[in-house]
Short mmCIF file of C-alpha atoms in Angstrom, two decimals:
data_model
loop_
_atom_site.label_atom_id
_atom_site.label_comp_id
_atom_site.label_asym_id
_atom_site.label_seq_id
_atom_site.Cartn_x
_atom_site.Cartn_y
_atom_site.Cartn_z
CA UNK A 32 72.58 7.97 -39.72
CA UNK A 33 69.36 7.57 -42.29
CA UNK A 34 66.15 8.42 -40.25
CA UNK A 35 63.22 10.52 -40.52
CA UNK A 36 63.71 14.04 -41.31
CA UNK A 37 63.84 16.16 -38.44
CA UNK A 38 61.51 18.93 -38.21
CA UNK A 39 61.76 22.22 -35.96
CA UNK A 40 60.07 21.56 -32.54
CA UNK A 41 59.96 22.53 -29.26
CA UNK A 42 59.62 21.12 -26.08
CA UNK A 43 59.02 23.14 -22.89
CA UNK A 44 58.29 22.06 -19.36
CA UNK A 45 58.68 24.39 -16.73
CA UNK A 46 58.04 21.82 -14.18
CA UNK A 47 60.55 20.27 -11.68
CA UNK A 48 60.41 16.63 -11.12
CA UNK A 49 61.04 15.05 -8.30
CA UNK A 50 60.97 11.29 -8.12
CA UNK A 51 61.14 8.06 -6.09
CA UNK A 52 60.02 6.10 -3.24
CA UNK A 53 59.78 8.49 0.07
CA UNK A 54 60.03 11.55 -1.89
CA UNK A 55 56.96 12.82 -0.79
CA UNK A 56 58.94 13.66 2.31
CA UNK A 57 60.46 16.68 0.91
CA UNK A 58 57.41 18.55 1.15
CA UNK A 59 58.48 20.78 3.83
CA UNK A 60 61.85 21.64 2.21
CA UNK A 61 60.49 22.37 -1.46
CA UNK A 62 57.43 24.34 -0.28
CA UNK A 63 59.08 26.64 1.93
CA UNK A 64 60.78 27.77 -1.61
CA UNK A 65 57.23 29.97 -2.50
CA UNK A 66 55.06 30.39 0.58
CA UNK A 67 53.90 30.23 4.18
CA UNK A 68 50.18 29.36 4.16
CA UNK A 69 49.22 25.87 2.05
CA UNK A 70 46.20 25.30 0.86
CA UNK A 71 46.61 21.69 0.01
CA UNK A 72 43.80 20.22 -2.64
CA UNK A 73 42.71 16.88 -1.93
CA UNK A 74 40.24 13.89 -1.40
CA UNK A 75 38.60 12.96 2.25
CA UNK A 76 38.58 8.98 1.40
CA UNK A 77 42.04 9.43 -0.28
CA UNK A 78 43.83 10.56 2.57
CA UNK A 79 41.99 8.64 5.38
CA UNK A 80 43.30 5.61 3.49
CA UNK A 81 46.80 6.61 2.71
CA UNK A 82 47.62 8.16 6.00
CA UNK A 83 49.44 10.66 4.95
CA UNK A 84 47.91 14.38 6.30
CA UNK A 85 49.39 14.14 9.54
CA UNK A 86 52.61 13.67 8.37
CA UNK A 87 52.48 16.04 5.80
CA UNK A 88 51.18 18.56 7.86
CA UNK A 89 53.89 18.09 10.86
CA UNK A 90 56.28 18.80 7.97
CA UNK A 91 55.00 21.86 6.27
CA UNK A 92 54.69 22.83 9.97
CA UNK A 93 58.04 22.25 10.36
CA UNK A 94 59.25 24.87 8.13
CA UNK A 95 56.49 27.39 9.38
CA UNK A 96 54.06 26.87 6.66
CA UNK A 97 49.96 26.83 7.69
CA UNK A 98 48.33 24.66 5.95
CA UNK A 99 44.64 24.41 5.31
CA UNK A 100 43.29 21.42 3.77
CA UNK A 101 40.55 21.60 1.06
CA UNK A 102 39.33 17.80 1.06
CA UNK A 103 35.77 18.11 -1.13
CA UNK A 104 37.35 17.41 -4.36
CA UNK A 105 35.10 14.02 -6.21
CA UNK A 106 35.94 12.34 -9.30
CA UNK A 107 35.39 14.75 -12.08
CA UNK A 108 35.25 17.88 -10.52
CA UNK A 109 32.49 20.42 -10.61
CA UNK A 110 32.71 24.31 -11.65
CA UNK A 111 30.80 24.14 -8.20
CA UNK A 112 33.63 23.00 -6.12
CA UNK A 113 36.14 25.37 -8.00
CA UNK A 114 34.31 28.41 -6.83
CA UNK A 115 34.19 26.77 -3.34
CA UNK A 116 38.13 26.27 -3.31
CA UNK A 117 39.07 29.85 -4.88
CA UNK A 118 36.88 31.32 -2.56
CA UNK A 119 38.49 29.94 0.26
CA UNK A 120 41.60 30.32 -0.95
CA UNK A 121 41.25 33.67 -0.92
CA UNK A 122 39.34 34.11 2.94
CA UNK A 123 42.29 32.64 4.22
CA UNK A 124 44.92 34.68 2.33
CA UNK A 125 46.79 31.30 0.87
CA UNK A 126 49.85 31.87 -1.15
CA UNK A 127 50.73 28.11 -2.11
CA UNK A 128 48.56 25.28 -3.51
CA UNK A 129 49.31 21.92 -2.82
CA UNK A 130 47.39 19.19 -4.75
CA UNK A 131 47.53 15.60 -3.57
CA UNK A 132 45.51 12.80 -5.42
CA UNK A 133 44.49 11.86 -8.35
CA UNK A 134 44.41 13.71 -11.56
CA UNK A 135 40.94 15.03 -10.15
CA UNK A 136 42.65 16.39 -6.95
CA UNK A 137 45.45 17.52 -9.21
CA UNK A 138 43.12 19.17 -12.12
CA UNK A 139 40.90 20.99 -9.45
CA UNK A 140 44.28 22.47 -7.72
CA UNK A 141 44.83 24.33 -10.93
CA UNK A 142 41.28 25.30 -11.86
CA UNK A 143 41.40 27.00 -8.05
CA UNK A 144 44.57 28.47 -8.80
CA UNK A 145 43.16 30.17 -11.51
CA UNK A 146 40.51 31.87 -9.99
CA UNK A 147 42.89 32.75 -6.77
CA UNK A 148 43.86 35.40 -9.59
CA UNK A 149 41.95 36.09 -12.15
CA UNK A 150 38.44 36.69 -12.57
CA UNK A 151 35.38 34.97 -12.81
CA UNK A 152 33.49 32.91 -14.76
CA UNK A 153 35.42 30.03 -14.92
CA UNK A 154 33.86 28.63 -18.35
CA UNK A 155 35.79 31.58 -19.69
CA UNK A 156 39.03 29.94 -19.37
CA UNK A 157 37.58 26.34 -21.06
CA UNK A 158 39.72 26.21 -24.10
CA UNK A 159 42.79 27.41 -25.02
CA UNK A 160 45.48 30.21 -23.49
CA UNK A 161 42.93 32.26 -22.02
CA UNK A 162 44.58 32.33 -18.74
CA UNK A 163 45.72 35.90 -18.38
CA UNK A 164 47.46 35.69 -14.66
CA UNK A 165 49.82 33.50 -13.01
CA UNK A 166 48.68 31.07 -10.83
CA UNK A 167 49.55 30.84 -7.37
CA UNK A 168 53.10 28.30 -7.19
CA UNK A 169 51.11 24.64 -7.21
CA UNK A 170 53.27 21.61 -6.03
CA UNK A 171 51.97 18.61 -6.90
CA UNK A 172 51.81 14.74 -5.31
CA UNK A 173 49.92 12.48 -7.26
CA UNK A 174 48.54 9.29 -5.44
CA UNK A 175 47.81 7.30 -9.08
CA UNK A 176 50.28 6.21 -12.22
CA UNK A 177 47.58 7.40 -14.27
CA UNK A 178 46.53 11.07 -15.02
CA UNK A 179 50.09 12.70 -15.51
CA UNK A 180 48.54 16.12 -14.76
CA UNK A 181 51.48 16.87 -12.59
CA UNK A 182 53.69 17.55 -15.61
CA UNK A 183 51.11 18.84 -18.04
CA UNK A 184 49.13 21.81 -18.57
CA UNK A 185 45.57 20.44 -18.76
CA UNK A 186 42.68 20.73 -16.25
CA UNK A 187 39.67 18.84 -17.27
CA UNK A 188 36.46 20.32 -15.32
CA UNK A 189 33.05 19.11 -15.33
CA UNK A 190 31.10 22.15 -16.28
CA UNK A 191 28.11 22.78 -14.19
CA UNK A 192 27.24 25.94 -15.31
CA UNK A 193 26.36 24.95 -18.76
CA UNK A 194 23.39 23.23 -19.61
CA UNK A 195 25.03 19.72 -20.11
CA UNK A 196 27.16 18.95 -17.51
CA UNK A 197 29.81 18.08 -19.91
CA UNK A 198 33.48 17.69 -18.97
CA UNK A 199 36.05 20.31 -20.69
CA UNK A 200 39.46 21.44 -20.82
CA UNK A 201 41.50 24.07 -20.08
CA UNK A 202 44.93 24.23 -21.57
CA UNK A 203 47.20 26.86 -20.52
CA UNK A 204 50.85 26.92 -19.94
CA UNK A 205 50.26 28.84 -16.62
CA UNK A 206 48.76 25.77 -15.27
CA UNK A 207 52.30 23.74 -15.45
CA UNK A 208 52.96 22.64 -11.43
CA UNK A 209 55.93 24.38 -10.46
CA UNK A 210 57.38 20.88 -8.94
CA UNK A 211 56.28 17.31 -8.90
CA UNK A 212 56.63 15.08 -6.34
CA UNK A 213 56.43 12.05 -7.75
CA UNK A 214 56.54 9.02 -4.76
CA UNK A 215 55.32 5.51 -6.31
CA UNK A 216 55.04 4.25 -2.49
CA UNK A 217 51.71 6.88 -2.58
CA UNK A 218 49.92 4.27 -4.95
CA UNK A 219 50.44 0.98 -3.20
CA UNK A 220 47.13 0.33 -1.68
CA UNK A 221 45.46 0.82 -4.66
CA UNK A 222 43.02 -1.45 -5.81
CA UNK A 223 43.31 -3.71 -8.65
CA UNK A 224 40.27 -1.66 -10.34
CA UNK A 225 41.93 1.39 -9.65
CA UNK A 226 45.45 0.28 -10.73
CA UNK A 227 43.88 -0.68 -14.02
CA UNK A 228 41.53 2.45 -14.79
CA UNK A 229 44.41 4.90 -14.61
CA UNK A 230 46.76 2.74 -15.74
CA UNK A 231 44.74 2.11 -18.99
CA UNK A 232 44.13 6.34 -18.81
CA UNK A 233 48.53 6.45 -19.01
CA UNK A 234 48.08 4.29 -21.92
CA UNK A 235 46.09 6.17 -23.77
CA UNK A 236 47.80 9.29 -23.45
CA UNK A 237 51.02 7.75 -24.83
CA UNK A 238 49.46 5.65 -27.56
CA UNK A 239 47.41 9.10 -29.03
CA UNK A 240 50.72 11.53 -28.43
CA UNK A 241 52.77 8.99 -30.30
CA UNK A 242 49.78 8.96 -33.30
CA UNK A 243 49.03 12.49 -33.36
CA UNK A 244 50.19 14.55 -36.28
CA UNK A 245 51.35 16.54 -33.99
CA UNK A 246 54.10 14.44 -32.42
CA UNK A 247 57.70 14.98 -33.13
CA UNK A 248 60.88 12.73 -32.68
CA UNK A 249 61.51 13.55 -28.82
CA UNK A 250 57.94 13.46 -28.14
CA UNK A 251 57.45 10.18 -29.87
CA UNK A 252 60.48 8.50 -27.84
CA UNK A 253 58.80 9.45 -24.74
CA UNK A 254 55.55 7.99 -25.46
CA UNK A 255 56.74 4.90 -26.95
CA UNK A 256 58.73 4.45 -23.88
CA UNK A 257 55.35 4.65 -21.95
CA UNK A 258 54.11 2.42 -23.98
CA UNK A 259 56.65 -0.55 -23.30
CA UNK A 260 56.78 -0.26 -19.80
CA UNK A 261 53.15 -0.99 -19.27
CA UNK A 262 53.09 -3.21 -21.53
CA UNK A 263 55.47 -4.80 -19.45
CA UNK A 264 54.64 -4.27 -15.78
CA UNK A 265 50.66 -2.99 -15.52
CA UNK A 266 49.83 -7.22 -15.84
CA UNK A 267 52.88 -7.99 -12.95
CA UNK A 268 51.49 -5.03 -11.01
CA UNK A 269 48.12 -6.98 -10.92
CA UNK A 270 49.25 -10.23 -10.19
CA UNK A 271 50.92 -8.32 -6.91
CA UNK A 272 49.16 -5.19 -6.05
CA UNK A 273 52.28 -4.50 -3.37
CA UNK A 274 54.87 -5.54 -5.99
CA UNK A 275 56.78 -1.66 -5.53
CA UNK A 276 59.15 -2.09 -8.63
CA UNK A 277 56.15 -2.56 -10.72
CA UNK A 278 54.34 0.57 -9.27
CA UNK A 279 57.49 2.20 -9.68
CA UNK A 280 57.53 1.73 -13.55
CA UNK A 281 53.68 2.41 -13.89
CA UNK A 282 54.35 6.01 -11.75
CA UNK A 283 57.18 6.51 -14.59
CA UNK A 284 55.39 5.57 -17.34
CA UNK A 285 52.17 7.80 -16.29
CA UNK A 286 54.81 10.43 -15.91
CA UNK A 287 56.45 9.67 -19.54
CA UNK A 288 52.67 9.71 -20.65
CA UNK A 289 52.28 13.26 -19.48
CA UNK A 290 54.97 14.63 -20.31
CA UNK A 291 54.33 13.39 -24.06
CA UNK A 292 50.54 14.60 -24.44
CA UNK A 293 52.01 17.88 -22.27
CA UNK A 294 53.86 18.41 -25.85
CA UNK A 295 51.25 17.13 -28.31
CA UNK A 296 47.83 17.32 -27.06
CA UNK A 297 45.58 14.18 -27.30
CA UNK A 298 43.22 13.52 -29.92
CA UNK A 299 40.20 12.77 -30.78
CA UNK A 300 39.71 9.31 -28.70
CA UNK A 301 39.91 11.38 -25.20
CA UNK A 302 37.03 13.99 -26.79
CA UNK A 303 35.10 10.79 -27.31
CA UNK A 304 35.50 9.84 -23.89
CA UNK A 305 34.51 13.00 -22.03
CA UNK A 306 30.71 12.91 -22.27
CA UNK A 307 30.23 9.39 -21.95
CA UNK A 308 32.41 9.74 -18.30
CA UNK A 309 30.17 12.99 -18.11
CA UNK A 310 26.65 11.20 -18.51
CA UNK A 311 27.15 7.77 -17.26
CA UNK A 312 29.95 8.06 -14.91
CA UNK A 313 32.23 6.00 -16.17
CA UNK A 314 35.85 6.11 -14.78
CA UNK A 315 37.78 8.13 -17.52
CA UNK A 316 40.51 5.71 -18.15
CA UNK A 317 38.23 2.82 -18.25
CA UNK A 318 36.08 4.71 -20.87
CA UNK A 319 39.55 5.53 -22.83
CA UNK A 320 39.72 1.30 -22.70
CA UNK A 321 36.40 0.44 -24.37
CA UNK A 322 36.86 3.36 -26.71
CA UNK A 323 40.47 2.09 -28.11
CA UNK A 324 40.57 -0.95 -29.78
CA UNK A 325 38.12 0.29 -32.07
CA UNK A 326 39.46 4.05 -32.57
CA UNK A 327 42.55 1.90 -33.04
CA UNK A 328 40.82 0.00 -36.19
CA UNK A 329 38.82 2.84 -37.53
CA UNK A 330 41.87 4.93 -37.68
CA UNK A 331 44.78 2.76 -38.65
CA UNK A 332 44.95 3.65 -42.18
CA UNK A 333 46.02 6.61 -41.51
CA UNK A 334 49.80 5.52 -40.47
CA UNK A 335 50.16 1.61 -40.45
CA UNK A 336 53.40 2.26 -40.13
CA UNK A 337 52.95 3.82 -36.40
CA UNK A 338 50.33 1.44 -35.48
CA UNK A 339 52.42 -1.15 -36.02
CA UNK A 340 55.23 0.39 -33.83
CA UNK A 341 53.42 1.01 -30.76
CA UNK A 342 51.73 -2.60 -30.87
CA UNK A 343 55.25 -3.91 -30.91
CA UNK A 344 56.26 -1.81 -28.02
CA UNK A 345 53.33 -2.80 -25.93
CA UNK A 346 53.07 -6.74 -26.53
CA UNK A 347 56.77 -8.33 -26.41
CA UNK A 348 54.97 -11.75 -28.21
CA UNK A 349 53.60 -9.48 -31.40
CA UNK A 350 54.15 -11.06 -34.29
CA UNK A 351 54.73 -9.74 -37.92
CA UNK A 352 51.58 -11.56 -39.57
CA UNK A 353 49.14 -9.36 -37.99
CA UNK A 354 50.83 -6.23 -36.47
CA UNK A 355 50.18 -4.62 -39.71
CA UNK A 356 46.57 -5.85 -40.08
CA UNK A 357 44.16 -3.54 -38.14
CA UNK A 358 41.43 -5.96 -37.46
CA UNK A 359 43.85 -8.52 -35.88
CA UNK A 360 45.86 -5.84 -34.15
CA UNK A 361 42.87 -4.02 -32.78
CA UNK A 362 42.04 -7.53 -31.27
CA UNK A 363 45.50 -8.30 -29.49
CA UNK A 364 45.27 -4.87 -27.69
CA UNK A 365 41.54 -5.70 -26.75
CA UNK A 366 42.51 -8.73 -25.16
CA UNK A 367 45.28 -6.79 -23.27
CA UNK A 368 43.54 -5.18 -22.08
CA UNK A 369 40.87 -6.98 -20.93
CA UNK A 370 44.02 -9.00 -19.27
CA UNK A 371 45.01 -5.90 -17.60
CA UNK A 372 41.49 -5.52 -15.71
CA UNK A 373 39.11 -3.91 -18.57
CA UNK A 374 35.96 -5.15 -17.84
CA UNK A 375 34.45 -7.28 -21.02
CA UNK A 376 31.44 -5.11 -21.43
CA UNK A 377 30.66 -1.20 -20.23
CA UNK A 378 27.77 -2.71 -17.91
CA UNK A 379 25.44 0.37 -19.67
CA UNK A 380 23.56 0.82 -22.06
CA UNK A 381 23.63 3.93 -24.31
CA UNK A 382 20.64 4.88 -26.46
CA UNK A 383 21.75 5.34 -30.22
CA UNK A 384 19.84 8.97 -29.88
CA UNK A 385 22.73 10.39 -27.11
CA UNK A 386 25.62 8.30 -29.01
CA UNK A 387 24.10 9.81 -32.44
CA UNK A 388 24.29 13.76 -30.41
CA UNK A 389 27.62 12.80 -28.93
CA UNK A 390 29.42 11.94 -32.74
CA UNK A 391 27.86 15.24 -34.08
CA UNK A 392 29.32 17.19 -31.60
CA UNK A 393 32.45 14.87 -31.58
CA UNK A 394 32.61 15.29 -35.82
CA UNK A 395 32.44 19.26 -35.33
CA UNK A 396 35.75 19.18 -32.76
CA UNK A 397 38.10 20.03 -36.31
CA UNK A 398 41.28 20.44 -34.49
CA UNK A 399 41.30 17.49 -32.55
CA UNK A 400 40.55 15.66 -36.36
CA UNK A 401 43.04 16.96 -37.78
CA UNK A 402 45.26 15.74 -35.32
CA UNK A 403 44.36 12.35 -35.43
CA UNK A 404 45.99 10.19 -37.08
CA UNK A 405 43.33 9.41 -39.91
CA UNK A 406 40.37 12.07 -40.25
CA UNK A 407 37.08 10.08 -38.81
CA UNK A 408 33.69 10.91 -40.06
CA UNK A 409 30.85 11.38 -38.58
CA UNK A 410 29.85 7.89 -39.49
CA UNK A 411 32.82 6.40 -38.16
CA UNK A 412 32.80 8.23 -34.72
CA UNK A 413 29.97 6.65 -34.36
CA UNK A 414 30.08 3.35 -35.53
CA UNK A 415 33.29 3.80 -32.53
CA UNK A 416 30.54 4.56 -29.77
CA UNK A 417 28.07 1.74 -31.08
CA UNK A 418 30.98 -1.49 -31.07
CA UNK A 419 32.44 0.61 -27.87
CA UNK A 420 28.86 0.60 -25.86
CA UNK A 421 26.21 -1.15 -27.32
CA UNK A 422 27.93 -4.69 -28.13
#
């Protein structure tokens, strides 16, 4: 068989998976595997809406497990709230975490986790492998197809004890969940806005693992599988927010998403997005949307080839006279997704001073360059952030 040439890799994921509608019903059986008081990680509107606490709770109960429920988490999640959440953590002698929401609830679970055992501060750990302790065992139920921070080993905090606010990221392969519980049924009531943000967020993760220079065959099959699916069911999913084999495939393909950038990192598109979610608010997948189409032109020089590929997988009417063009391609995945619920405009406006301070610091991130699939300048990250949020 002719193909690429395959290079050494390897792929590790310490993280069981457990998938499918109901799932989420194991709890009790898979947590009694590492400990007897739960401190489960989550979001007061979340689970007022899904309904889901008392029934989680009779079932941890059932197997003699204590839970204590930790329901401050917000969007983006403070350094504040960590400290809050480790503290308590450790005042009640908790031995298991249990995160259940979105990749918030899910990112804050590990940040506490790591402060359950090793010291403080907690911008020490922002960056890489600096973790120097095992967490406590975290089991985690996601409640979007979005984040894929159940299989990866990312936490993205807002730091609030820096001077900017700004959101960063702790990679560490101590923060792997020990299990996923993966149950689609846990995003049905979703809202079409919601379905879209962190459906647009899955996206992104498997279009920049699949472009990264970092990618690798397996890797690269993963992503591109991510790819297709919501390509394929993210618009049917609108059309019929209770359509369950749709949200099915989206809680896959967030999963495939995860697992890929779990392997390869992201690059420099979700840098770009953290301090525009960090100053303005933004959703983060939604900011990932605006930012795309145009990292998508800016940097397809760099691999036509790939570009190409992915727009293929993601739009089944592509066609050859402009899937290797990156103006015209950059254009077809604008409009899909502004068909699958991107808004047309940002709805704020960004001075050119903070987009100006945000490139500089963007242009200095080398690793996450060098990653990318073309090398942006300064100049280009910020022509990006000017067609991305002033137009």
């Amino acid at each position: 068989m002719k193909g690429r040439k395959l290079l050494k890799f390897g792929f590790y994921l310490p993280t069981r998976i457990h998938f499918g509608q109901g799932i989420v019903q194991e709890i009790g059986n898979i947590a009694k595997l590492y400990g007897k008081r739960a401190f489960i990680v989550t979001e007061k509107k979340l689970v007022k809406k899904l309904e889901i606490l008392q029934p989680l709770e009779e079932r941890l109960k059932k197997e003699r497990i204590r839970p204590l429920f930790f329901d401050r988490v917000k969007p983006n999640p403070s350094s504040e709230i960590i400290y809050k959440g480790a503290n308590l953590f450790k005042e009640e002698k908790c031995n298991l975490l249990i995160a259940l929401g979105g990749g918030s609830c899910l990112d804050a679970a590990k940040a506490i986790g790591i402060l359950a055992k090793n010291p403080t501060p907690l911008s020490f750990y922002f960056g890489k492998n600096r973790i120097k302790k095992d967490i406590p065992p975290l089991i985690a139920i996601p409640t979007t197809a979005g984040s894929g921070s159940e299989v990866t080993p990312y936490a993205v905090i807002t730091d609030t004890e820096g001077k900017n606010y700004l959101k960063k990221v702790i990679a560490d392969p101590h923060l792997f969940p020990r299990e996923a519980l993966i149950d689609p049924a846990l995003t049905i009531s979703l809202s079409s806005t919601l379905t879209s943000d962190t459906a647009i967020d899955a996206l992104s993760h498997a279009i920049e693992s699949y472009l990264s220079r970092r990618s690798f065959p397996l890797s690269e099959t993963i992503a591109l599988e991510a790819v297709h699916i919501i390509g394929r069911y993210l618009p049917r999913a609108l059309t019929n927010l209770l359509d369950m084999e749709a949200r099915s495939y989206l809680m896959y393909a967030a999963t495939l998403a995860g697992l890929a950038i779990a392997q390869t990192g992201a690059t420099l598109l979700h840098t770009m997005g953290y301090p525009i979610t960090s100053s303005f608010g933004l959703p983060h997948g939604r900011v990932n949307g605006f930012l795309l189409p145009w990292f998508w032109e800016y940097s397809f020089p760099g691999n036509p080839e790939k570009f190409s590929r992915v727009i293929t997988c993601l739009l089944k009417d592509a066609k050859k006279s402009w899937i290797k063009d990156a103006k015209k391609s950059a254009s077809f995945l604008k409009e899909f997704l502004h068909r699958s619920g991107l808004p047309e405009t940002a709805g704020i406006k960004v001075k050119e001073e903070f987009l100006s301070q945000f490139a500089r610091k963007i242009a200095e991130s080398k690793e996450k360059i060098a990653l990318s699939p073309k090398e942006l300048t300064f100049e280009e990250i910020l022509t990006i952030y000017k067609k991305a949020f002033q137009n």
